[in-house]
mmCIF file of C-alpha atoms in Angstrom:
data_model
loop_
_atom_site.group_PDB
_atom_site.id
_atom_site.type_symbol
_atom_site.label_atom_id
_atom_site.label_comp_id
_atom_site.label_asym_id
_atom_site.label_seq_id
_atom_site.Cartn_x
_atom_site.Cartn_y
_atom_site.Cartn_z
ATOM 1 C CA MET A 1 104.817 -2.267 9.920
ATOM 2 C CA ARG A 2 106.156 -4.645 12.289
ATOM 3 C CA PHE A 3 106.607 -4.437 16.102
ATOM 4 C CA ARG A 4 108.380 -7.280 18.597
ATOM 5 C CA HIS A 5 105.759 -7.655 21.592
ATOM 6 C CA PRO A 6 108.010 -8.137 24.880
ATOM 7 C CA ASP A 7 106.375 -11.686 25.346
ATOM 8 C CA GLY A 8 109.037 -12.236 21.548
ATOM 9 C CA SER A 9 105.638 -12.729 19.390
ATOM 10 C CA THR A 10 105.254 -10.077 16.547
ATOM 11 C CA VAL A 11 102.889 -7.876 16.449
ATOM 12 C CA HIS A 12 101.160 -6.261 12.245
ATOM 13 C CA LEU A 13 100.565 -2.897 11.912
ATOM 14 C CA ALA A 14 98.989 -2.343 8.885
ATOM 15 C CA TYR A 15 96.328 0.504 6.732
ATOM 16 C CA CYS A 16 93.380 -0.548 4.891
ATOM 17 C CA THR A 17 93.190 -0.115 1.692
ATOM 18 C CA ASN A 18 89.498 0.528 1.408
ATOM 19 C CA VAL A 19 89.956 4.200 1.557
ATOM 20 C CA HIS A 20 91.523 3.946 -1.790
ATOM 21 C CA PRO A 21 87.956 1.341 -2.345
ATOM 22 C CA ALA A 22 88.758 -0.658 -6.129
ATOM 23 C CA GLU A 23 86.271 -3.024 -7.227
ATOM 24 C CA THR A 24 88.740 -4.713 -9.474
ATOM 25 C CA LEU A 25 92.089 -6.530 -9.352
ATOM 26 C CA ASP A 26 93.615 -3.407 -12.170
ATOM 27 C CA GLY A 27 91.459 -1.368 -9.242
ATOM 28 C CA VAL A 28 93.870 -2.878 -6.239
ATOM 29 C CA LEU A 29 97.822 -3.005 -8.488
ATOM 30 C CA ALA A 30 97.206 0.906 -9.313
ATOM 31 C CA GLN A 31 96.509 1.243 -5.145
ATOM 32 C CA LEU A 32 99.707 -0.570 -4.997
ATOM 33 C CA ARG A 33 101.306 1.778 -7.301
ATOM 34 C CA ASP A 34 99.737 5.589 -6.262
ATOM 35 C CA HIS A 35 98.858 5.487 -2.376
ATOM 36 C CA CYS A 36 100.233 2.531 -0.844
ATOM 37 C CA GLU A 37 103.837 2.595 -2.216
ATOM 38 C CA PRO A 38 104.458 6.449 -1.521
ATOM 39 C CA VAL A 39 103.065 5.560 1.866
ATOM 40 C CA ARG A 40 105.662 3.420 2.934
ATOM 41 C CA ARG A 41 108.337 6.098 1.628
ATOM 42 C CA ARG A 42 106.920 8.200 3.812
ATOM 43 C CA LEU A 43 107.452 6.424 6.677
ATOM 44 C CA GLY A 44 110.734 5.392 5.115
ATOM 45 C CA ARG A 45 109.636 1.995 6.266
ATOM 46 C CA ASP A 46 111.671 -0.833 3.911
ATOM 47 C CA ARG A 47 108.006 -2.573 4.320
ATOM 48 C CA LEU A 48 105.065 -1.910 5.535
ATOM 49 C CA GLY A 49 101.485 -3.983 6.287
ATOM 50 C CA ILE A 50 98.713 -3.365 4.330
ATOM 51 C CA GLY A 51 94.872 -4.107 4.570
ATOM 52 C CA LEU A 52 93.597 -5.236 1.261
ATOM 53 C CA TRP A 53 90.192 -4.299 0.529
ATOM 54 C CA LEU A 54 89.252 -6.601 -2.264
ATOM 55 C CA ALA A 55 86.106 -6.766 -4.179
ATOM 56 C CA LYS A 56 83.667 -9.035 -4.609
ATOM 57 C CA ASP A 57 84.813 -8.828 -8.763
ATOM 58 C CA ALA A 58 88.607 -8.803 -7.488
ATOM 59 C CA ALA A 59 88.439 -11.727 -5.460
ATOM 60 C CA HIS A 60 86.309 -13.746 -7.998
ATOM 61 C CA THR A 61 89.602 -12.835 -10.270
ATOM 62 C CA LEU A 62 91.930 -13.754 -7.722
ATOM 63 C CA VAL A 63 90.540 -16.765 -6.544
ATOM 64 C CA THR A 64 89.678 -18.138 -10.123
ATOM 65 C CA ASP A 65 92.496 -17.219 -11.816
ATOM 66 C CA PRO A 66 96.225 -18.293 -10.246
ATOM 67 C CA SER A 67 98.744 -16.261 -12.728
ATOM 68 C CA ALA A 68 96.308 -13.115 -10.686
ATOM 69 C CA LEU A 69 97.854 -14.202 -7.934
ATOM 70 C CA ARG A 70 100.732 -14.557 -8.145
ATOM 71 C CA GLY A 71 100.842 -11.690 -10.466
ATOM 72 C CA LEU A 72 100.325 -9.862 -7.577
ATOM 73 C CA ARG A 73 102.322 -10.955 -4.704
ATOM 74 C CA THR A 74 104.378 -9.887 -7.079
ATOM 75 C CA GLU A 75 103.168 -6.558 -7.339
ATOM 76 C CA LEU A 76 103.396 -6.773 -3.331
ATOM 77 C CA ASP A 77 106.595 -7.675 -2.540
ATOM 78 C CA ARG A 78 108.214 -5.102 -5.869
ATOM 79 C CA ARG A 79 106.563 -2.318 -3.596
ATOM 80 C CA GLY A 80 108.068 -3.140 -0.313
ATOM 81 C CA LEU A 81 104.116 -3.975 0.488
ATOM 82 C CA GLU A 82 103.178 -7.326 3.054
ATOM 83 C CA VAL A 83 99.607 -8.506 3.523
ATOM 84 C CA VAL A 84 98.474 -10.438 6.305
ATOM 85 C CA THR A 85 94.966 -9.522 7.250
ATOM 86 C CA LEU A 86 92.204 -8.881 4.717
ATOM 87 C CA ASN A 87 88.502 -6.295 5.211
ATOM 88 C CA GLY A 88 86.472 -8.512 3.962
ATOM 89 C CA PHE A 89 82.840 -6.205 5.637
ATOM 90 C CA PRO A 90 81.875 -4.445 2.255
ATOM 91 C CA TYR A 91 81.206 -7.015 -0.879
ATOM 92 C CA GLU A 92 81.761 -4.416 -3.090
ATOM 93 C CA GLY A 93 80.574 -1.092 -4.047
ATOM 94 C CA PHE A 94 82.128 1.215 -1.607
ATOM 95 C CA GLY A 95 83.196 3.754 -3.504
ATOM 96 C CA ALA A 96 79.710 4.740 -4.997
ATOM 97 C CA GLU A 97 78.563 7.666 -3.940
ATOM 98 C CA GLU A 98 76.143 6.489 -1.528
ATOM 99 C CA VAL A 99 76.826 3.631 0.888
ATOM 100 C CA LYS A 100 74.581 4.003 3.342
ATOM 101 C CA TYR A 101 72.980 0.466 4.304
ATOM 102 C CA ARG A 102 74.439 -1.095 1.206
ATOM 103 C CA VAL A 103 76.866 -2.072 3.021
ATOM 104 C CA TYR A 104 75.865 -4.570 5.081
ATOM 105 C CA LYS A 105 74.633 -6.695 1.772
ATOM 106 C CA PRO A 106 74.768 -9.653 0.907
ATOM 107 C CA ASP A 107 74.629 -10.681 5.398
ATOM 108 C CA TRP A 108 75.787 -14.238 6.935
ATOM 109 C CA ALA A 109 72.068 -15.187 5.557
ATOM 110 C CA ASP A 110 73.098 -14.651 2.503
ATOM 111 C CA PRO A 111 75.162 -17.632 0.755
ATOM 112 C CA GLU A 112 76.648 -14.839 -1.102
ATOM 113 C CA ARG A 113 78.629 -14.245 1.592
ATOM 114 C CA LEU A 114 80.059 -16.613 3.436
ATOM 115 C CA ASP A 115 80.823 -17.436 -0.450
ATOM 116 C CA HIS A 116 83.069 -14.576 -1.110
ATOM 117 C CA THR A 117 84.437 -14.885 1.911
ATOM 118 C CA THR A 118 85.802 -18.375 2.154
ATOM 119 C CA ALA A 119 87.154 -16.961 -1.456
ATOM 120 C CA LEU A 120 88.840 -14.317 0.529
ATOM 121 C CA ALA A 121 90.756 -16.589 2.244
ATOM 122 C CA ARG A 122 92.326 -19.380 0.370
ATOM 123 C CA VAL A 123 93.173 -15.758 -1.393
ATOM 124 C CA LEU A 124 95.395 -14.682 1.851
ATOM 125 C CA ALA A 125 96.622 -17.612 2.687
ATOM 126 C CA GLN A 126 98.830 -17.626 -0.525
ATOM 127 C CA LEU A 127 99.631 -13.952 -0.017
ATOM 128 C CA LEU A 128 101.058 -14.380 3.410
ATOM 129 C CA PRO A 129 104.330 -13.112 3.380
ATOM 130 C CA ASP A 130 107.147 -16.837 4.099
ATOM 131 C CA ASP A 131 107.248 -16.443 7.220
ATOM 132 C CA VAL A 132 103.972 -15.756 8.317
ATOM 133 C CA THR A 133 101.621 -18.637 9.076
ATOM 134 C CA GLU A 134 98.600 -16.561 9.980
ATOM 135 C CA GLY A 135 96.455 -14.118 8.123
ATOM 136 C CA SER A 136 93.167 -12.377 9.922
ATOM 137 C CA ILE A 137 89.517 -11.653 8.102
ATOM 138 C CA SER A 138 86.923 -9.167 9.241
ATOM 139 C CA THR A 139 83.651 -9.234 8.237
ATOM 140 C CA LEU A 140 80.112 -7.893 8.337
ATOM 141 C CA PRO A 141 78.584 -8.869 12.472
ATOM 142 C CA LEU A 142 75.388 -11.421 10.878
ATOM 143 C CA ALA A 143 73.693 -8.763 9.612
ATOM 144 C CA TRP A 144 71.674 -5.371 9.765
ATOM 145 C CA ARG A 145 69.035 -4.701 12.559
ATOM 146 C CA THR A 146 65.821 -4.663 10.680
ATOM 147 C CA ALA A 147 66.427 -7.743 8.550
ATOM 148 C CA TYR A 148 66.933 -10.484 11.017
ATOM 149 C CA ASP A 149 65.035 -12.468 12.381
ATOM 150 C CA ASP A 150 65.528 -16.479 13.344
ATOM 151 C CA LYS A 151 65.046 -18.052 10.476
ATOM 152 C CA ARG A 152 68.209 -15.923 9.696
ATOM 153 C CA ALA A 153 70.014 -16.402 12.172
ATOM 154 C CA GLY A 154 69.954 -19.907 12.168
ATOM 155 C CA THR A 155 71.043 -19.755 8.494
ATOM 156 C CA ALA A 156 74.037 -17.291 9.321
ATOM 157 C CA HIS A 157 75.144 -20.066 12.113
ATOM 158 C CA THR A 158 75.384 -22.921 10.154
ATOM 159 C CA ALA A 159 76.987 -20.045 7.132
ATOM 160 C CA LEU A 160 80.183 -19.671 9.839
ATOM 161 C CA SER A 161 80.389 -22.980 10.864
ATOM 162 C CA THR A 162 80.618 -23.848 7.578
ATOM 163 C CA LEU A 163 82.978 -21.019 7.425
ATOM 164 C CA ALA A 164 85.113 -22.732 10.445
ATOM 165 C CA GLU A 165 85.139 -26.397 8.467
ATOM 166 C CA ARG A 166 86.763 -25.057 5.414
ATOM 167 C CA LEU A 167 89.201 -22.905 7.511
ATOM 168 C CA ASP A 168 90.332 -26.390 9.062
ATOM 169 C CA ALA A 169 90.527 -27.682 6.179
ATOM 170 C CA LEU A 170 92.663 -24.370 4.035
ATOM 171 C CA GLN A 171 94.363 -25.015 6.939
ATOM 172 C CA GLU A 172 95.476 -28.744 6.385
ATOM 173 C CA LEU A 173 96.522 -27.595 3.096
ATOM 174 C CA THR A 174 98.719 -24.754 2.704
ATOM 175 C CA GLY A 175 99.824 -24.634 6.505
ATOM 176 C CA ARG A 176 98.589 -21.714 6.955
ATOM 177 C CA SER A 177 95.457 -20.281 9.479
ATOM 178 C CA ILE A 178 93.114 -17.974 8.566
ATOM 179 C CA ARG A 179 91.102 -16.639 10.562
ATOM 180 C CA VAL A 180 87.416 -14.374 10.722
ATOM 181 C CA GLY A 181 86.433 -12.164 12.946
ATOM 182 C CA LEU A 182 83.033 -10.992 13.357
ATOM 183 C CA GLU A 183 83.322 -6.982 13.569
ATOM 184 C CA PRO A 184 80.639 -5.106 16.121
ATOM 185 C CA GLU A 185 79.101 -2.234 14.629
ATOM 186 C CA PRO A 186 76.286 0.542 15.717
ATOM 187 C CA GLY A 187 72.847 0.080 14.535
ATOM 188 C CA CYS A 188 74.038 -4.372 13.428
ATOM 189 C CA THR A 189 72.596 -7.461 14.678
ATOM 190 C CA VAL A 190 75.937 -8.244 16.668
ATOM 191 C CA GLU A 191 76.208 -3.495 18.178
ATOM 192 C CA THR A 192 78.134 -4.750 20.802
ATOM 193 C CA THR A 193 80.787 -7.130 21.796
ATOM 194 C CA ALA A 194 79.158 -7.966 24.262
ATOM 195 C CA ASP A 195 75.714 -9.352 21.680
ATOM 196 C CA ALA A 196 79.292 -11.019 20.301
ATOM 197 C CA LEU A 197 79.051 -13.642 22.752
ATOM 198 C CA ALA A 198 76.253 -15.856 22.132
ATOM 199 C CA PRO A 199 76.348 -16.073 18.679
ATOM 200 C CA LEU A 200 80.203 -16.838 19.086
ATOM 201 C CA THR A 201 79.924 -19.326 21.843
ATOM 202 C CA ALA A 202 77.610 -20.930 20.292
ATOM 203 C CA ILE A 203 79.691 -21.586 17.488
ATOM 204 C CA GLY A 204 82.968 -22.412 19.748
ATOM 205 C CA HIS A 205 85.340 -22.017 17.139
ATOM 206 C CA ASP A 206 88.928 -20.451 17.485
ATOM 207 C CA ARG A 207 89.019 -19.730 13.814
ATOM 208 C CA ILE A 208 85.772 -17.658 14.583
ATOM 209 C CA GLY A 209 86.423 -14.914 16.981
ATOM 210 C CA ILE A 210 85.859 -11.004 17.020
ATOM 211 C CA CYS A 211 87.053 -8.120 15.154
ATOM 212 C CA VAL A 212 87.934 -5.018 18.049
ATOM 213 C CA ASP A 213 87.220 -1.282 15.651
ATOM 214 C CA THR A 214 87.347 1.015 18.308
ATOM 215 C CA CYS A 215 85.877 3.772 16.596
ATOM 216 C CA HIS A 216 83.058 0.965 17.190
ATOM 217 C CA LEU A 217 83.842 0.536 20.532
ATOM 218 C CA ALA A 218 83.617 4.011 21.072
ATOM 219 C CA THR A 219 80.139 5.068 19.390
ATOM 220 C CA SER A 220 78.365 2.752 21.139
ATOM 221 C CA PHE A 221 79.710 3.870 24.725
ATOM 222 C CA GLU A 222 81.729 0.981 25.627
ATOM 223 C CA ASP A 223 84.417 0.464 28.308
ATOM 224 C CA PRO A 224 86.991 -0.731 27.331
ATOM 225 C CA HIS A 225 88.503 -2.691 29.765
ATOM 226 C CA THR A 226 85.323 -4.242 30.461
ATOM 227 C CA ALA A 227 85.100 -5.144 27.240
ATOM 228 C CA LEU A 228 88.113 -7.006 26.850
ATOM 229 C CA ASP A 229 87.892 -8.562 30.088
ATOM 230 C CA ALA A 230 84.461 -10.356 28.785
ATOM 231 C CA LEU A 231 86.047 -11.689 25.835
ATOM 232 C CA THR A 232 88.971 -13.271 27.103
ATOM 233 C CA GLU A 233 86.664 -14.990 30.104
ATOM 234 C CA ALA A 234 84.272 -16.181 27.212
ATOM 235 C CA ARG A 235 87.482 -17.179 25.149
ATOM 236 C CA VAL A 236 86.146 -15.657 22.337
ATOM 237 C CA PRO A 237 89.576 -14.153 20.418
ATOM 238 C CA VAL A 238 90.669 -11.263 18.916
ATOM 239 C CA VAL A 239 90.647 -11.997 15.685
ATOM 240 C CA LYS A 240 91.983 -8.373 14.786
ATOM 241 C CA SER A 241 91.466 -4.369 15.546
ATOM 242 C CA GLN A 242 90.853 -1.997 13.846
ATOM 243 C CA LEU A 243 92.174 1.761 14.856
ATOM 244 C CA SER A 244 90.394 4.305 14.816
ATOM 245 C CA ALA A 245 88.220 7.184 16.820
ATOM 246 C CA ALA A 246 85.150 8.215 15.798
ATOM 247 C CA LEU A 247 82.655 12.101 16.400
ATOM 248 C CA HIS A 248 82.409 13.306 20.242
ATOM 249 C CA ALA A 249 80.274 15.893 21.271
ATOM 250 C CA GLU A 250 80.312 16.662 24.548
ATOM 251 C CA HIS A 251 77.575 19.812 24.722
ATOM 252 C CA PRO A 252 75.192 18.811 22.387
ATOM 253 C CA HIS A 253 72.530 20.805 23.146
ATOM 254 C CA LEU A 254 75.127 24.048 22.108
ATOM 255 C CA PRO A 255 73.479 26.000 18.968
ATOM 256 C CA ASP A 256 77.766 25.723 17.827
ATOM 257 C CA VAL A 257 78.216 22.171 18.285
ATOM 258 C CA ARG A 258 75.430 21.265 16.245
ATOM 259 C CA THR A 259 76.575 23.670 13.545
ATOM 260 C CA ALA A 260 79.754 21.527 13.644
ATOM 261 C CA LEU A 261 78.129 18.491 13.738
ATOM 262 C CA ALA A 262 75.978 19.173 10.566
ATOM 263 C CA ALA A 263 79.060 19.562 8.453
ATOM 264 C CA PHE A 264 79.882 16.494 9.393
ATOM 265 C CA ASP A 265 76.769 14.929 8.719
ATOM 266 C CA GLU A 266 77.947 13.753 4.191
ATOM 267 C CA PRO A 267 75.932 11.359 2.022
ATOM 268 C CA ARG A 268 77.846 8.690 1.046
ATOM 269 C CA PHE A 269 78.634 6.324 4.069
ATOM 270 C CA LEU A 270 75.896 5.886 7.727
ATOM 271 C CA HIS A 271 76.676 7.781 10.306
ATOM 272 C CA GLN A 272 75.227 5.674 13.422
ATOM 273 C CA THR A 273 74.689 8.489 16.313
ATOM 274 C CA ARG A 274 74.566 7.239 19.766
ATOM 275 C CA THR A 275 74.552 9.280 23.676
ATOM 276 C CA ARG A 276 73.656 7.395 26.852
ATOM 277 C CA THR A 277 70.459 7.811 29.644
ATOM 278 C CA SER A 278 69.135 7.081 32.495
ATOM 279 C CA ALA A 279 67.069 4.288 30.232
ATOM 280 C CA GLY A 280 70.481 2.399 28.595
ATOM 281 C CA LEU A 281 72.583 3.508 25.166
ATOM 282 C CA ARG A 282 69.761 5.583 22.866
ATOM 283 C CA GLY A 283 70.547 6.086 18.936
ATOM 284 C CA THR A 284 69.928 7.038 15.296
ATOM 285 C CA ASP A 285 70.561 5.611 12.405
ATOM 286 C CA ASP A 286 72.737 8.487 10.772
ATOM 287 C CA LEU A 287 73.940 11.474 11.908
ATOM 288 C CA GLY A 288 71.201 13.970 10.165
ATOM 289 C CA GLN A 289 68.554 12.193 12.096
ATOM 290 C CA ALA A 290 69.935 12.739 15.384
ATOM 291 C CA LEU A 291 70.392 16.670 14.160
ATOM 292 C CA ALA A 292 66.408 16.680 13.096
ATOM 293 C CA GLY A 293 64.750 18.341 16.038
ATOM 294 C CA ASP A 294 64.543 16.148 19.194
ATOM 295 C CA ALA A 295 65.141 12.484 17.404
ATOM 296 C CA LEU A 296 67.681 11.561 19.953
ATOM 297 C CA PRO A 297 67.722 12.587 23.636
ATOM 298 C CA ASP A 298 70.859 15.812 23.956
ATOM 299 C CA ALA A 299 71.424 16.065 27.574
ATOM 300 C CA SER A 300 74.412 14.124 27.946
ATOM 301 C CA PRO A 301 77.318 13.875 25.027
ATOM 302 C CA TRP A 302 76.425 12.460 21.446
ATOM 303 C CA ARG A 303 79.558 9.966 19.752
ATOM 304 C CA ALA A 304 78.780 9.679 16.035
ATOM 305 C CA HIS A 305 80.452 6.395 13.500
ATOM 306 C CA PHE A 306 82.558 8.593 11.897
ATOM 307 C CA HIS A 307 85.875 7.325 11.239
ATOM 308 C CA VAL A 308 88.146 10.589 12.188
ATOM 309 C CA PRO A 309 92.008 10.532 11.361
ATOM 310 C CA LEU A 310 93.611 9.849 14.062
ATOM 311 C CA HIS A 311 96.281 12.313 14.328
ATOM 312 C CA ALA A 312 94.285 15.154 13.446
ATOM 313 C CA ALA A 313 90.831 15.438 15.940
ATOM 314 C CA PRO A 314 88.243 18.009 14.264
ATOM 315 C CA ALA A 315 88.286 21.513 15.665
ATOM 316 C CA ALA A 316 86.488 22.496 19.008
ATOM 317 C CA PRO A 317 83.902 22.381 19.502
ATOM 318 C CA LEU A 318 84.016 18.745 18.729
ATOM 319 C CA THR A 319 86.532 16.458 20.150
ATOM 320 C CA SER A 320 87.089 12.343 19.408
ATOM 321 C CA THR A 321 87.771 9.165 20.579
ATOM 322 C CA LEU A 322 91.008 8.876 20.738
ATOM 323 C CA PRO A 323 91.672 8.419 24.721
ATOM 324 C CA VAL A 324 89.396 5.102 23.705
ATOM 325 C CA LEU A 325 91.259 4.085 21.388
ATOM 326 C CA ARG A 326 94.273 4.195 23.783
ATOM 327 C CA ALA A 327 92.813 2.238 26.258
ATOM 328 C CA ALA A 328 92.046 -0.469 24.315
ATOM 329 C CA LEU A 329 95.052 -0.461 22.275
ATOM 330 C CA ALA A 330 97.065 -1.009 26.303
ATOM 331 C CA GLN A 331 94.889 -3.930 26.908
ATOM 332 C CA LEU A 332 95.437 -5.338 24.061
ATOM 333 C CA VAL A 333 98.683 -5.427 23.361
ATOM 334 C CA GLY A 334 100.030 -3.436 26.552
ATOM 335 C CA GLY A 335 99.551 -7.411 28.707
ATOM 336 C CA PRO A 336 102.272 -10.153 29.182
ATOM 337 C CA HIS A 337 100.438 -11.438 26.158
ATOM 338 C CA PRO A 338 99.290 -9.939 23.420
ATOM 339 C CA LEU A 339 95.327 -10.578 22.620
ATOM 340 C CA THR A 340 95.520 -10.229 19.208
ATOM 341 C CA ARG A 341 98.999 -9.788 16.352
ATOM 342 C CA HIS A 342 96.836 -7.748 13.648
ATOM 343 C CA LEU A 343 96.214 -3.943 14.403
ATOM 344 C CA GLU A 344 94.713 -1.783 11.492
ATOM 345 C CA VAL A 345 94.549 1.272 11.253
ATOM 346 C CA GLU A 346 91.117 2.293 9.538
ATOM 347 C CA THR A 347 90.423 5.794 8.680
ATOM 348 C CA TYR A 348 88.182 5.408 5.204
ATOM 349 C CA THR A 349 86.226 8.660 5.316
ATOM 350 C CA TRP A 350 89.241 10.978 4.343
ATOM 351 C CA GLN A 351 86.551 12.264 0.850
ATOM 352 C CA ALA A 352 83.624 12.331 3.850
ATOM 353 C CA LEU A 353 85.101 14.700 6.044
ATOM 354 C CA PRO A 354 84.315 18.400 5.784
ATOM 355 C CA PRO A 355 85.474 20.143 2.297
ATOM 356 C CA GLU A 356 87.998 22.316 4.834
ATOM 357 C CA LEU A 357 89.480 19.308 6.029
ATOM 358 C CA ARG A 358 89.871 16.490 2.849
ATOM 359 C CA PRO A 359 92.819 16.039 0.952
ATOM 360 C CA ARG A 360 92.812 17.836 -1.674
ATOM 361 C CA ALA A 361 95.585 15.691 -3.841
ATOM 362 C CA ARG A 362 97.216 12.268 -3.698
ATOM 363 C CA ALA A 363 100.508 13.601 -1.837
ATOM 364 C CA GLN A 364 98.461 15.249 1.198
ATOM 365 C CA LEU A 365 96.031 12.067 1.795
ATOM 366 C CA ALA A 366 99.485 9.826 1.960
ATOM 367 C CA ASP A 367 100.431 12.445 3.836
ATOM 368 C CA GLY A 368 97.639 12.177 6.622
ATOM 369 C CA ILE A 369 97.739 8.366 6.034
ATOM 370 C CA ALA A 370 101.815 8.186 7.435
ATOM 371 C CA ALA A 371 100.788 10.542 10.030
ATOM 372 C CA GLU A 372 98.596 8.107 11.302
ATOM 373 C CA LEU A 373 99.917 5.086 11.144
ATOM 374 C CA THR A 374 102.791 7.120 13.043
ATOM 375 C CA LEU A 375 100.982 8.160 15.583
ATOM 376 C CA ALA A 376 100.228 3.911 15.832
ATOM 377 C CA ARG A 377 103.407 3.347 15.799
ATOM 378 C CA ASP A 378 104.396 5.594 18.644
ATOM 379 C CA LEU A 379 101.748 4.352 20.848
ATOM 380 C CA LEU A 380 103.082 1.358 19.881
ATOM 381 C CA THR A 381 106.002 2.227 20.924
ATOM 382 C CA ASP A 382 105.045 3.154 24.722
ATOM 383 C CA LEU A 383 103.645 0.821 25.517
ATOM 384 C CA GLY A 384 107.475 -1.568 25.372
ATOM 385 C CA LEU A 385 106.550 -2.626 21.731
ATOM 386 C CA LYS A 386 110.355 -2.485 19.354
ATOM 387 C CA GLU A 387 109.932 -1.478 16.055
ATOM 388 C CA LEU A 388 110.971 -4.386 13.480
ATOM 389 C CA PRO A 389 113.260 -3.359 10.295
#
């Protein structure tokens, strides 16, 4: 979906296909047929943006087989789909029964991460629509914190600098500008937007910036205005933003709130949980750890890294951080010029919801994704953007 900003630029809205995980190119092609095109049809649009997630095997096939890449581009066009952004965070196995800490491997100190991201950039340069010259890729925020030391930090910095050089060369070769954004996430070396300032200003290249995920922003209790103002002041580019909402519990000390939260404690994904105290932010790596005894203070609200559907906040006594998304979006695209032109709805946790809330068929999932995109569209038009055909 495309929108015209009041300054005349085009803002793209997509949804991320990591909600339909596939490891191979055949799996990706099936996603387009079984999920993406049905969502487009529900929205009544001739064209729908998707943020592709390409696992390592699919990316390798596309970057080594020109005919396969041409075939994917043809299939996108045939189904009324377009790609301006990729999700490069998960490397493989995102559809496994247990993902948890595995999603952070390989990190930016491992050569596989540089190789994979380079492949994604080369693929994206060929997938961009003919009238689009800029693409974006979101990626791991350096590493999970516990496996990171000064030596690995130096290796990661060198890898990102090498990536920037490769992206420069790619533009010279193709005329397409691809940028990569570190995506701050609780528990990682770069947990917040503030954490991103030092490494990104050290790299000092406008092709390497930040991906602002509004669920992660909210989970870390970051104020959107403060965070985005700091990025602007530091001249760190917002490469893309993922529109998502976290789980919010206003009164975590109450038994009924604990019971409601426990329904979201599931075995596939990590749900980092945070609260604010007088001594600063406190947290656990997973929701179950927070619910176990007194691992996390409960005198103030809790937020958990659980991407809840944008249009369907959890039932009381829980809610979502949709107000944080609204505030962030107002600053991202509501000003005289957009801070980013690539927006991506990223609710990958539909099948991790409590059983009674999960879609039971493809049609229900397509309905839910279309409802999320409709909400995002309405937020954009309320900010003065005009939806384009």
